[in-house]
Amino acid sequence: MKITDQNIDNIKIIHAADQGVIVDFSSFDADDAILFSRLLAQRLRDQGITGMVDAIPGMNNLLICYDSIITSHDAITEQALGHAMGLDADDQRASRLWRLPVCYGGEFGPDLDDVAAQKDLQPEDVITRHTANELTVAIMGFLPGLAYMKGVDQSLYLPRRSSPRQHVPALSLGIAMDQTVIYPLASPGGWNLIGRVPFQPFDAHRDDPVLFRAGDRVQFYAVDQTEFQQFEDDLANGSVVLTPQQSNEAG
Amino acid sequence: MRQIKILTAGPHASVQDFGRIGHQALGVPEGGALDPMSMRLANALVGNDPDQSVLEVCLGGLGFTAMADCHIALTGTKKGQLTLLDDTGINLDVPSYRSIAVKKGRSVRLGMLPDSNTAIIAISGGIDVPRLYGSMATSPNAMIGGLEGRLLRDGDILSLGDSHDQSDRGEYQLTPPEDNSDQIRIVYGPQDSRFTDEARTQLISEDYLLTPVLNRMGMRLDGPPLAHTDTADIPSDGIVKGSIQVPGNGIPIILLADHQTTGGYTKIATVISADLPKLARMRPGQRLRFEAVDINTAEKMARKQDHDMMQAIKTMTPAPPLVDQAALYGLGDTT
């Protein structure tokens, strides 16, 4: 899918007072909408738009934050639409693939049994299905380093918990809808917690504090508590370094 | 090394600057002073650059000892004042919007704020803590910035940045731009079409109170619930400061500087940027009335506010000496 003269009018422009111009792609196919938001953000950053202070891709739109002392919603809208022309959802950059461990169930994944029961599965089936699919980071948001990964096996689809937890421990892995998140920090949260990871998606002391980028692909594998501990230790002493594989294959 | 020592941190004090601009696509909140205008004024008074790190004090109750000569200034409150403590027990009250030279070893105290929820104290040289993504601002919920990503505590020691030779800098005062109305201007949207017509009208015709559920992430309001036409959920998208988010229970929450970068709730309206500093100064229990304006007005107001700030700084004047109580009450060798 490409943005052309024929379909550019399907883009809606919405406003958030004098602070944000929202380029809305919701009338496009959901997968294309995510890609368009991400690609437009990249283009605008590369161009260095005067007065633009941030560009935040959402699930089906791009929020462009601007400084209304320097520029205006008219100027930002015009430039955004100008740069949206010609965007091509097939024109993705090389995406990275992460293979990462998760310790499922037990105290690390207090909702695993419940998820299994709700979906009429055994806990082991939930683990098998969750590790089977390659997930794709759709957007980053909510907390520093938190990735919304889409592509969870359809047989595991569940809504968020009806009453969110006040305290979700850091590094918990949760599922809801077609998505998976890892909480980089302790936080309130409503996702179904099925495991925990032995690595930091956000570490202020790392050269690049944020591990994931939108567009990254992620495949999880199951580890037990001993292996979990070992992985944590290896990371701490430097014998294991988190690195993704590069791939040109579109996610 | 130039430092200050926090004696009493009070309920909610933190190191702030203009925030981490441009990293929300990684989930990193912008953060920064809730009232950036007061921060600019305070920095101007002590001879700092506009974006140097300051102390943001919500509710008040901050005391510290200067471990080096410095100039300090309090802004964001009209009635609040600093008290300069002397080891002889003689106190000197220092009004807001004026700077004062503080000698090494003297302590300064800010009581509970009588008229504002958020005040700024600037210190010459600025606060010096490690930068993350270019900013020192504390976002306590994201546990980044400031001292160990947290609010200040009793006993904390904060380094100050290098100050140009301050010894002969005078004391200054300025008049902040006037704004006494409780009107908060909004622009409808981004998702106002997801609300009933009644809800849209209610927002500007009914009174909404600020509740004590208030922190750097947002302020919950109390007032008639706002009805959605459908669900309160939308596909997650980016958020700006001042977004009025309405979850399923219909109770609006105004999102502030430390808001999460994306959210999945409908936003009925957005507070214009020029009214965000005023909002930060409003107190729990205070009534606020929303007035709808268009985007052109919002942009014009932002430029006017910026202009008024520059004027206030330009018209800064040397401050007359404060009454020295030691001299006044005869504790010295005069009178």
Coordinates of C-alpha atoms in Angstrom, one line a residue:
Chain A
M1 CA 0.0 0.0 0.0
K2 CA 1.3 3.4 -1.0
I3 CA 0.0 7.0 -0.3
T4 CA -0.9 8.5 -3.7
D5 CA -3.1 11.3 -5.1
Q6 CA -5.8 8.7 -5.1
N7 CA -6.0 8.0 -1.4
I8 CA -4.2 10.9 0.4
D9 CA -7.7 12.3 1.2
N10 CA -8.3 9.3 3.4
I11 CA -5.8 10.8 5.8
K12 CA -7.6 12.7 8.4
I13 CA -6.0 15.6 10.3
I14 CA -7.0 16.0 13.9
H15 CA -5.7 18.5 16.5
A16 CA -4.7 18.5 20.1
A17 CA -5.0 22.2 20.9
D18 CA -2.0 24.2 20.0
Q19 CA 0.3 21.3 20.9
G20 CA -0.3 18.4 18.5
V21 CA -1.3 17.7 14.9
I22 CA -2.5 14.1 14.6
V23 CA -2.1 12.5 11.1
D24 CA -4.8 9.8 11.2
F25 CA -4.4 6.7 9.1
S26 CA -7.3 4.8 10.6
S27 CA -9.2 4.5 7.3
F28 CA -6.3 2.4 6.0
D29 CA -5.7 -1.3 6.7
A30 CA -4.5 -1.7 10.4
D31 CA -1.1 -3.1 9.5
D32 CA -0.5 -0.3 6.9
A33 CA -1.7 2.4 9.3
I34 CA 1.0 1.4 11.8
L35 CA 3.7 1.4 9.1
F36 CA 2.6 4.7 7.7
S37 CA 2.7 6.4 11.1
R38 CA 6.2 5.0 11.7
L39 CA 7.5 5.8 8.3
L40 CA 6.1 9.4 8.4
A41 CA 7.7 9.9 11.8
Q42 CA 11.0 8.8 10.4
R43 CA 10.7 11.1 7.4
L44 CA 9.8 14.1 9.4
R45 CA 12.7 13.5 11.8
D46 CA 15.1 13.1 8.9
Q47 CA 13.9 16.4 7.4
G48 CA 14.1 18.3 10.6
I49 CA 10.8 20.1 10.6
T50 CA 11.0 23.6 12.1
G51 CA 9.1 23.8 15.4
M52 CA 8.4 20.1 15.6
V53 CA 9.4 18.9 19.1
D54 CA 8.4 15.2 18.8
A55 CA 6.7 12.6 16.6
I56 CA 5.0 9.8 18.4
P57 CA 3.6 6.9 16.3
G58 CA 0.4 5.3 17.6
M59 CA -1.5 2.2 16.5
N60 CA -3.2 4.1 13.7
N61 CA -2.0 7.6 13.7
L62 CA 1.1 9.9 14.2
L63 CA 1.0 12.6 16.8
I64 CA 3.3 15.5 15.8
C65 CA 4.1 17.7 18.8
Y66 CA 5.0 21.3 17.9
D67 CA 5.9 24.5 19.6
S68 CA 3.2 27.0 18.8
I69 CA 5.5 29.9 19.5
I70 CA 7.7 28.9 16.6
T71 CA 5.3 27.3 14.1
S72 CA 1.6 26.7 13.6
H73 CA -0.9 23.8 13.1
D74 CA -1.3 25.0 9.5
A75 CA 2.4 24.9 8.7
I76 CA 2.8 21.5 10.4
T77 CA -0.2 20.0 8.7
E78 CA 1.0 21.2 5.3
Q79 CA 4.4 19.7 5.8
A80 CA 3.1 16.4 7.2
L81 CA 0.8 15.9 4.2
G82 CA 3.6 16.8 1.8
H83 CA 5.8 14.2 3.3
A84 CA 3.0 11.6 3.6
M85 CA 2.7 11.6 -0.2
G86 CA 4.5 8.6 -1.6
L87 CA 4.9 6.7 1.7
D88 CA 5.1 3.1 0.9
A89 CA 4.2 0.4 3.5
D90 CA 6.5 -2.0 1.6
D91 CA 9.4 0.3 2.0
Q92 CA 10.4 -0.9 5.4
R93 CA 13.9 -0.7 6.7
A94 CA 15.8 -3.9 7.6
S95 CA 14.2 -5.1 10.8
R96 CA 16.0 -6.7 13.7
L97 CA 15.1 -10.1 15.3
W98 CA 15.5 -10.7 19.0
R99 CA 15.5 -14.2 20.5
L100 CA 14.9 -13.7 24.2
P101 CA 14.2 -15.9 27.3
V102 CA 11.1 -15.9 29.4
C103 CA 10.5 -17.8 32.6
Y104 CA 6.7 -18.7 32.4
G105 CA 4.3 -19.4 35.3
G106 CA 4.9 -19.8 39.0
E107 CA 5.4 -16.6 41.0
F108 CA 6.8 -14.9 37.8
G109 CA 3.5 -15.6 35.8
P110 CA 0.7 -15.5 38.3
D111 CA -2.0 -15.5 35.6
L112 CA -0.7 -18.4 33.5
D113 CA -3.0 -21.0 35.0
D114 CA -6.0 -18.6 34.7
V115 CA -5.2 -17.8 31.1
A116 CA -5.0 -21.5 30.3
A117 CA -8.3 -22.2 32.1
Q118 CA -10.1 -19.4 30.3
K119 CA -8.8 -20.6 26.9
D120 CA -9.5 -24.3 27.7
L121 CA -5.8 -25.1 27.4
Q122 CA -3.0 -26.6 29.6
P123 CA -0.5 -24.1 30.9
E124 CA 2.2 -25.8 28.8
D125 CA 0.1 -25.2 25.7
V126 CA 0.0 -21.5 26.5
I127 CA 3.8 -21.5 26.7
T128 CA 4.1 -23.4 23.5
R129 CA 1.8 -21.1 21.6
H130 CA 3.3 -18.0 23.0
T131 CA 6.8 -19.0 22.0
A132 CA 5.7 -20.3 18.6
N133 CA 5.0 -16.9 16.9
E134 CA 7.5 -14.2 15.9
L135 CA 6.0 -11.0 17.4
T136 CA 6.5 -7.5 15.9
V137 CA 7.0 -4.3 18.0
A138 CA 4.1 -2.2 16.7
I139 CA 4.7 0.9 18.8
M140 CA 6.7 1.9 21.9
G141 CA 4.8 3.8 24.7
F142 CA 3.4 4.0 28.2
L143 CA 6.7 3.7 30.0
P144 CA 10.3 4.1 28.9
G145 CA 11.3 1.1 26.8
L146 CA 7.9 -0.6 26.9
A147 CA 7.2 -2.3 23.5
Y148 CA 3.7 -3.2 22.3
M149 CA 4.4 -6.5 20.5
K150 CA 1.7 -7.7 18.1
G151 CA 1.2 -11.2 16.7
V152 CA 0.3 -13.3 19.7
D153 CA -1.4 -16.6 18.6
Q154 CA -5.1 -16.1 18.1
S155 CA -6.0 -19.0 20.5
L156 CA -4.6 -16.8 23.4
Y157 CA -6.6 -13.7 22.7
L158 CA -8.0 -12.3 26.0
P159 CA -9.0 -8.8 27.1
R160 CA -7.1 -7.0 29.8
R161 CA -8.0 -8.0 33.4
S162 CA -11.2 -6.3 34.5
S163 CA -9.5 -4.9 37.6
P164 CA -5.9 -3.8 37.0
R165 CA -3.3 -4.7 39.5
Q166 CA -1.9 -1.8 41.6
H167 CA 1.6 -3.2 41.5
V168 CA 3.0 -5.2 38.6
P169 CA 6.6 -6.2 39.3
A170 CA 9.3 -4.9 36.9
L171 CA 10.1 -7.3 34.0
S172 CA 6.8 -9.0 34.1
L173 CA 5.5 -10.2 30.7
G174 CA 1.8 -9.8 30.1
I175 CA -0.6 -10.6 27.2
A176 CA -3.9 -9.1 26.1
M177 CA -5.6 -9.0 22.8
D178 CA -3.1 -9.9 20.1
Q179 CA -0.3 -8.3 22.0
T180 CA 2.5 -8.9 24.5
V181 CA 4.2 -6.3 26.7
I182 CA 7.1 -6.5 29.2
Y183 CA 6.9 -4.0 32.0
P184 CA 10.3 -2.2 32.2
L185 CA 9.5 -0.9 35.6
A186 CA 7.1 -1.7 38.5
S187 CA 3.8 -0.1 37.6
P188 CA 0.1 -0.5 37.9
G189 CA -1.2 -2.6 35.0
G190 CA -4.0 -4.7 33.7
W191 CA -2.3 -7.2 31.4
N192 CA -2.5 -11.0 32.1
L193 CA 0.9 -11.8 33.6
I194 CA 2.3 -15.1 32.3
G195 CA 6.0 -14.8 32.9
R196 CA 9.1 -12.7 33.6
V197 CA 12.2 -11.9 31.6
P198 CA 15.8 -11.8 32.9
F199 CA 16.9 -8.7 31.0
Q200 CA 16.1 -5.0 31.1
P201 CA 14.1 -3.4 28.3
F202 CA 15.1 -0.1 29.8
D203 CA 18.3 0.7 31.6
A204 CA 19.3 4.3 32.1
H205 CA 22.9 3.4 32.5
R206 CA 23.2 1.5 29.2
D207 CA 24.7 3.5 26.2
D208 CA 21.3 3.0 24.5
P209 CA 18.9 2.8 27.4
V210 CA 16.0 1.5 25.3
L211 CA 16.3 -2.1 24.0
F212 CA 13.5 -2.3 21.4
R213 CA 12.5 -0.1 18.5
A214 CA 9.2 -0.1 16.7
G215 CA 9.5 -2.6 13.8
D216 CA 11.7 -5.0 15.7
R217 CA 10.7 -8.7 15.7
V218 CA 10.8 -10.7 18.8
Q219 CA 10.7 -14.5 19.4
F220 CA 10.6 -15.8 23.0
Y221 CA 11.9 -19.1 24.3
A222 CA 11.0 -20.7 27.6
V223 CA 13.6 -21.1 30.4
D224 CA 13.3 -22.5 33.9
Q225 CA 14.2 -20.6 37.1
T226 CA 17.8 -21.8 37.1
E227 CA 18.4 -20.8 33.5
F228 CA 16.6 -17.5 34.3
Q229 CA 19.1 -16.8 37.1
Q230 CA 22.0 -17.9 34.9
F231 CA 21.0 -15.5 32.2
E232 CA 20.7 -12.6 34.6
D233 CA 24.2 -13.4 36.0
D234 CA 25.7 -13.8 32.5
L235 CA 24.3 -10.4 31.6
A236 CA 25.6 -8.8 34.8
N237 CA 29.1 -10.2 34.3
G238 CA 29.2 -9.5 30.6
S239 CA 29.5 -13.0 29.3
V240 CA 26.2 -12.6 27.5
V241 CA 25.4 -9.4 25.6
L242 CA 21.9 -8.7 24.2
T243 CA 22.2 -8.4 20.4
P244 CA 19.6 -8.8 17.7
Q245 CA 20.0 -10.5 14.4
Q246 CA 19.7 -8.2 11.4
S247 CA 17.4 -9.2 8.6
N248 CA 16.0 -7.6 5.5
E249 CA 12.9 -9.6 5.7
A250 CA 9.8 -7.4 6.4
G251 CA 8.2 -8.0 9.7
Chain B
M1 CA 32.3 22.0 45.0
R2 CA 29.2 24.1 45.3
Q3 CA 26.3 22.2 47.0
I4 CA 23.2 22.5 48.9
K5 CA 21.9 20.2 51.6
I6 CA 18.2 19.4 51.8
L7 CA 17.1 19.7 55.4
T8 CA 13.4 19.0 54.9
A9 CA 12.2 17.8 51.5
G10 CA 8.5 18.3 52.1
P11 CA 5.9 16.1 50.5
H12 CA 6.8 16.6 46.8
A13 CA 10.0 18.4 45.7
S14 CA 12.1 17.4 42.7
V15 CA 14.8 18.6 40.3
Q16 CA 13.3 19.9 37.0
D17 CA 14.2 21.6 33.8
F18 CA 12.4 21.9 30.4
G19 CA 12.3 18.1 30.2
R20 CA 13.4 15.4 27.8
I21 CA 12.2 16.6 24.4
G22 CA 11.8 14.3 21.5
H23 CA 12.0 10.8 22.9
Q24 CA 8.4 9.9 23.5
A25 CA 8.5 7.4 20.6
L26 CA 10.7 5.3 22.9
G27 CA 8.2 5.6 25.7
V28 CA 10.3 8.2 27.5
P29 CA 8.1 10.8 29.1
E30 CA 8.9 14.5 28.4
G31 CA 8.5 15.5 32.0
G32 CA 10.0 18.9 33.0
A33 CA 8.7 21.7 35.2
L34 CA 4.9 21.7 35.5
D35 CA 5.1 25.5 35.4
P36 CA 7.9 26.3 32.9
M37 CA 7.0 30.0 32.9
S38 CA 7.8 30.4 36.6
M39 CA 11.0 28.4 36.0
R40 CA 12.0 31.0 33.3
L41 CA 11.3 33.9 35.7
A42 CA 13.2 32.3 38.6
N43 CA 16.2 31.5 36.5
A44 CA 16.3 35.1 35.1
L45 CA 16.2 36.5 38.6
V46 CA 19.4 34.6 39.7
G47 CA 21.2 35.1 36.4
N48 CA 20.8 31.6 35.1
D49 CA 20.0 30.5 31.5
P50 CA 16.2 29.9 31.1
D51 CA 16.6 26.1 31.0
Q52 CA 18.9 25.5 34.0
S53 CA 17.7 23.0 36.5
V54 CA 15.6 24.2 39.4
L55 CA 13.8 22.9 42.4
E56 CA 10.1 22.3 41.8
V57 CA 8.2 22.3 45.1
C58 CA 4.6 21.0 45.1
L59 CA 2.6 22.1 48.2
G60 CA 5.7 23.6 49.9
G61 CA 7.7 22.6 53.0
L62 CA 11.2 22.7 51.6
G63 CA 14.2 23.7 53.6
F64 CA 17.9 23.6 52.7
T65 CA 21.3 24.9 53.7
A66 CA 23.5 26.6 51.2
M67 CA 27.0 25.1 51.3
A68 CA 28.3 27.8 49.1
D69 CA 27.5 31.5 48.4
C70 CA 24.6 31.7 46.0
H71 CA 21.6 33.7 44.8
I72 CA 18.2 32.2 45.1
A73 CA 14.7 33.2 43.9
L74 CA 11.2 31.8 44.5
T75 CA 8.4 32.1 41.8
G76 CA 5.1 30.5 41.1
T77 CA 3.5 31.8 44.3
K78 CA 2.4 35.3 45.1
K79 CA 1.9 34.9 48.9
G80 CA 4.5 32.3 49.6
Q81 CA 7.8 33.5 50.8
L82 CA 11.2 32.2 51.7
T83 CA 12.6 32.6 55.2
L84 CA 16.3 33.1 55.5
L85 CA 17.4 31.7 58.8
D86 CA 20.3 33.1 60.8
D87 CA 22.2 31.2 63.4
T88 CA 21.3 33.9 65.9
G89 CA 17.7 32.9 65.4
I90 CA 16.9 36.1 63.5
N91 CA 14.8 35.3 60.4
L92 CA 14.5 37.4 57.3
D93 CA 11.4 37.0 55.1
V94 CA 12.0 37.2 51.4
P95 CA 9.0 37.7 49.1
S96 CA 8.6 35.8 45.9
Y97 CA 9.7 37.2 42.5
R98 CA 12.9 38.7 43.9
S99 CA 16.4 37.2 44.3
I100 CA 18.4 37.2 47.4
A101 CA 22.1 36.6 48.1
V102 CA 22.6 33.7 50.5
K103 CA 25.9 33.3 52.3
K104 CA 27.5 29.9 52.7
G105 CA 26.2 28.1 55.7
R106 CA 22.9 29.9 55.9
S107 CA 19.6 28.0 55.6
V108 CA 16.5 28.8 53.7
R109 CA 13.0 27.6 54.4
L110 CA 9.8 27.6 52.3
G111 CA 6.7 27.0 54.3
M112 CA 3.5 25.4 53.0
L113 CA 2.3 27.4 50.0
P114 CA -0.8 29.4 50.9
D115 CA -1.9 30.2 47.3
S116 CA -0.4 27.8 44.8
N117 CA 0.2 24.1 44.3
T118 CA 3.6 24.4 42.6
A119 CA 6.4 26.8 43.2
I120 CA 9.9 27.0 41.7
I121 CA 13.2 27.8 43.5
A122 CA 16.1 28.7 41.3
I123 CA 19.7 28.7 42.6
S124 CA 22.5 30.5 40.8
G125 CA 24.5 27.9 38.7
G126 CA 21.5 25.6 38.6
I127 CA 21.2 22.1 40.1
D128 CA 23.7 19.7 38.6
V129 CA 22.7 16.0 38.4
P130 CA 23.4 13.5 35.6
R131 CA 21.6 14.1 32.3
L132 CA 19.5 11.4 30.6
Y133 CA 18.5 12.2 27.0
G134 CA 19.8 15.7 27.5
S135 CA 17.7 16.6 30.6
M136 CA 18.0 16.5 34.4
A137 CA 14.3 16.5 35.0
T138 CA 12.9 14.0 37.5
S139 CA 10.1 11.8 36.3
P140 CA 9.4 9.8 39.6
N141 CA 6.9 7.3 38.0
A142 CA 9.4 6.4 35.2
M143 CA 12.2 6.5 37.9
I144 CA 14.5 8.6 35.7
G145 CA 16.3 11.9 36.1
G146 CA 17.0 14.1 39.2
L147 CA 18.6 12.2 42.1
E148 CA 18.2 8.4 41.4
G149 CA 14.9 9.1 39.5
R150 CA 13.1 10.0 42.7
L151 CA 11.6 12.9 44.7
L152 CA 14.0 14.7 47.1
R153 CA 14.5 13.4 50.6
D154 CA 15.7 14.9 53.8
G155 CA 19.5 14.9 53.9
D156 CA 20.0 14.8 50.1
I157 CA 23.0 16.7 48.9
L158 CA 22.7 18.4 45.5
S159 CA 25.6 19.8 43.5
L160 CA 25.2 23.1 41.9
G161 CA 26.5 24.0 38.5
D162 CA 29.4 26.4 38.1
S163 CA 28.2 30.0 38.4
H164 CA 29.8 33.0 36.9
D165 CA 31.3 35.1 39.5
Q166 CA 28.3 35.9 41.6
S167 CA 29.9 37.9 44.4
D168 CA 29.0 41.3 42.9
R169 CA 25.7 40.3 41.4
G170 CA 22.9 42.4 42.8
E171 CA 19.5 41.3 44.0
Y172 CA 16.6 41.7 41.5
Q173 CA 12.9 41.8 41.4
L174 CA 10.3 41.5 38.7
T175 CA 6.5 41.6 38.2
P176 CA 5.0 38.3 36.8
P177 CA 2.3 38.7 34.1
E178 CA -1.1 38.9 35.8
D179 CA -3.6 36.0 35.5
N180 CA -6.2 35.7 38.2
S181 CA -9.1 34.0 36.4
D182 CA -10.1 30.4 37.2
Q183 CA -10.9 30.0 33.5
I184 CA -9.0 27.2 31.8
R185 CA -9.2 27.4 28.0
I186 CA -9.5 24.2 26.0
V187 CA -9.8 23.1 22.4
Y188 CA -12.2 20.2 21.8
G189 CA -10.6 17.0 20.5
P190 CA -8.9 14.8 19.5
Q191 CA -11.7 12.4 20.3
D192 CA -14.6 14.7 21.2
S193 CA -16.8 13.0 18.5
R194 CA -16.7 9.9 20.8
F195 CA -18.8 11.9 23.4
T196 CA -22.5 12.8 23.5
D197 CA -23.5 16.4 22.7
E198 CA -24.6 16.7 26.4
A199 CA -21.1 15.7 27.6
R200 CA -19.4 18.3 25.3
T201 CA -21.7 21.0 26.7
Q202 CA -21.4 19.8 30.3
L203 CA -17.6 20.2 30.1
I204 CA -17.9 23.9 29.5
S205 CA -21.0 24.7 31.5
E206 CA -20.5 22.7 34.7
D207 CA -18.0 23.3 37.5
Y208 CA -15.3 20.8 37.9
L209 CA -13.2 20.6 41.0
L210 CA -9.6 19.6 41.3
T211 CA -9.4 16.5 43.6
P212 CA -6.4 15.7 45.8
V213 CA -5.7 12.9 43.4
L214 CA -3.0 14.9 41.7
N215 CA 0.6 14.4 40.9
R216 CA 3.1 15.1 38.1
M217 CA 1.3 12.7 35.8
G218 CA -2.2 14.1 36.0
M219 CA -5.0 15.6 38.0
R220 CA -8.3 13.9 38.5
L221 CA -11.4 16.2 38.4
D222 CA -14.6 15.9 40.3
G223 CA -17.8 16.8 38.5
P224 CA -20.7 15.4 36.5
P225 CA -19.5 12.3 34.5
L226 CA -19.0 12.7 30.8
A227 CA -20.9 10.2 28.7
H228 CA -19.3 8.4 25.7
T229 CA -21.3 7.5 22.7
D230 CA -19.6 4.2 22.5
T231 CA -16.7 2.7 24.5
A232 CA -14.0 4.7 26.2
D233 CA -11.3 2.7 24.5
I234 CA -9.3 3.7 21.4
P235 CA -6.3 2.1 19.7
S236 CA -3.3 3.5 21.8
D237 CA -1.9 6.7 20.6
G238 CA 0.3 9.6 21.6
I239 CA -0.7 12.1 24.3
V240 CA 0.1 15.8 24.8
K241 CA 0.3 17.7 28.1
G242 CA -3.1 19.0 28.9
S243 CA -5.1 16.2 27.3
I244 CA -8.4 15.7 29.1
Q245 CA -8.7 11.9 29.2
V246 CA -12.0 10.3 30.1
P247 CA -12.0 6.6 31.0
G248 CA -15.1 4.5 31.1
N249 CA -16.4 5.9 34.4
G250 CA -16.7 9.4 32.8
I251 CA -14.5 11.2 35.3
P252 CA -12.0 13.4 33.5
I253 CA -8.3 13.4 34.2
I254 CA -6.0 16.2 32.9
L255 CA -2.7 14.8 31.9
L256 CA 0.4 16.7 33.0
A257 CA 4.2 16.7 32.2
D258 CA 4.9 13.2 33.4
H259 CA 2.0 11.6 31.6
Q260 CA 2.6 8.2 30.0
T261 CA 3.6 8.7 26.3
T262 CA 0.7 6.7 24.9
G263 CA -2.7 5.8 26.1
G264 CA -5.9 4.0 25.1
Y265 CA -8.6 6.2 26.5
T266 CA -10.7 8.9 24.6
K267 CA -9.6 12.5 25.1
I268 CA -12.5 14.9 24.9
A269 CA -10.5 18.1 24.8
T270 CA -7.0 19.6 25.3
V271 CA -6.0 22.5 27.6
I272 CA -4.2 25.2 25.6
S273 CA -0.4 25.4 26.3
A274 CA -0.7 28.9 27.7
D275 CA -3.0 27.7 30.5
L276 CA -0.9 24.8 31.6
P277 CA 1.3 26.8 34.0
K278 CA -1.8 28.3 35.6
L279 CA -3.3 24.8 35.9
A280 CA -0.1 23.6 37.7
R281 CA -0.6 26.3 40.3
M282 CA -4.2 25.5 41.0
R283 CA -4.9 23.6 44.2
P284 CA -7.1 20.6 45.2
G285 CA -10.6 21.7 46.0
Q286 CA -10.3 24.7 43.6
R287 CA -13.1 25.0 41.1
L288 CA -12.2 25.3 37.4
R289 CA -14.3 26.4 34.5
F290 CA -13.4 25.4 31.0
E291 CA -13.8 27.8 28.1
A292 CA -13.7 26.5 24.6
V293 CA -11.5 28.4 22.1
D294 CA -10.3 27.5 18.6
I295 CA -6.7 26.5 17.7
N296 CA -5.8 29.9 16.2
T297 CA -6.7 31.5 19.5
A298 CA -4.7 28.9 21.4
E299 CA -1.6 29.6 19.3
K300 CA -2.1 33.4 19.6
M301 CA -2.3 33.0 23.4
A302 CA 0.9 30.9 23.5
R303 CA 2.8 33.7 21.6
K304 CA 1.3 36.4 23.8
Q305 CA 2.4 34.5 26.9
D306 CA 5.9 34.1 25.6
H307 CA 5.9 37.9 24.8
D308 CA 4.7 38.8 28.3
M309 CA 7.3 36.6 29.8
M310 CA 10.1 38.3 27.9
Q311 CA 8.7 41.7 28.9
A312 CA 8.6 40.7 32.6
I313 CA 12.2 39.6 32.3
K314 CA 13.2 42.8 30.4
T315 CA 11.7 45.0 33.0
M316 CA 13.5 43.2 35.9
T317 CA 14.9 45.9 38.3
P318 CA 17.4 45.9 41.1
A319 CA 15.6 45.1 44.3
P320 CA 15.7 47.4 47.3
P321 CA 17.5 46.0 50.4
L322 CA 15.3 43.9 52.6
V323 CA 14.7 45.1 56.1
D324 CA 17.3 43.6 58.3
Q325 CA 15.4 42.6 61.4
A326 CA 18.6 42.5 63.5
A327 CA 19.1 46.2 62.8
L328 CA 15.4 47.0 63.2
Y329 CA 14.9 45.4 66.6
G330 CA 18.1 46.6 68.0
L331 CA 19.9 43.3 68.3
G332 CA 22.8 44.8 66.5
D333 CA 24.7 47.8 67.7
T334 CA 22.5 50.4 66.1
T335 CA 19.4 52.1 67.6

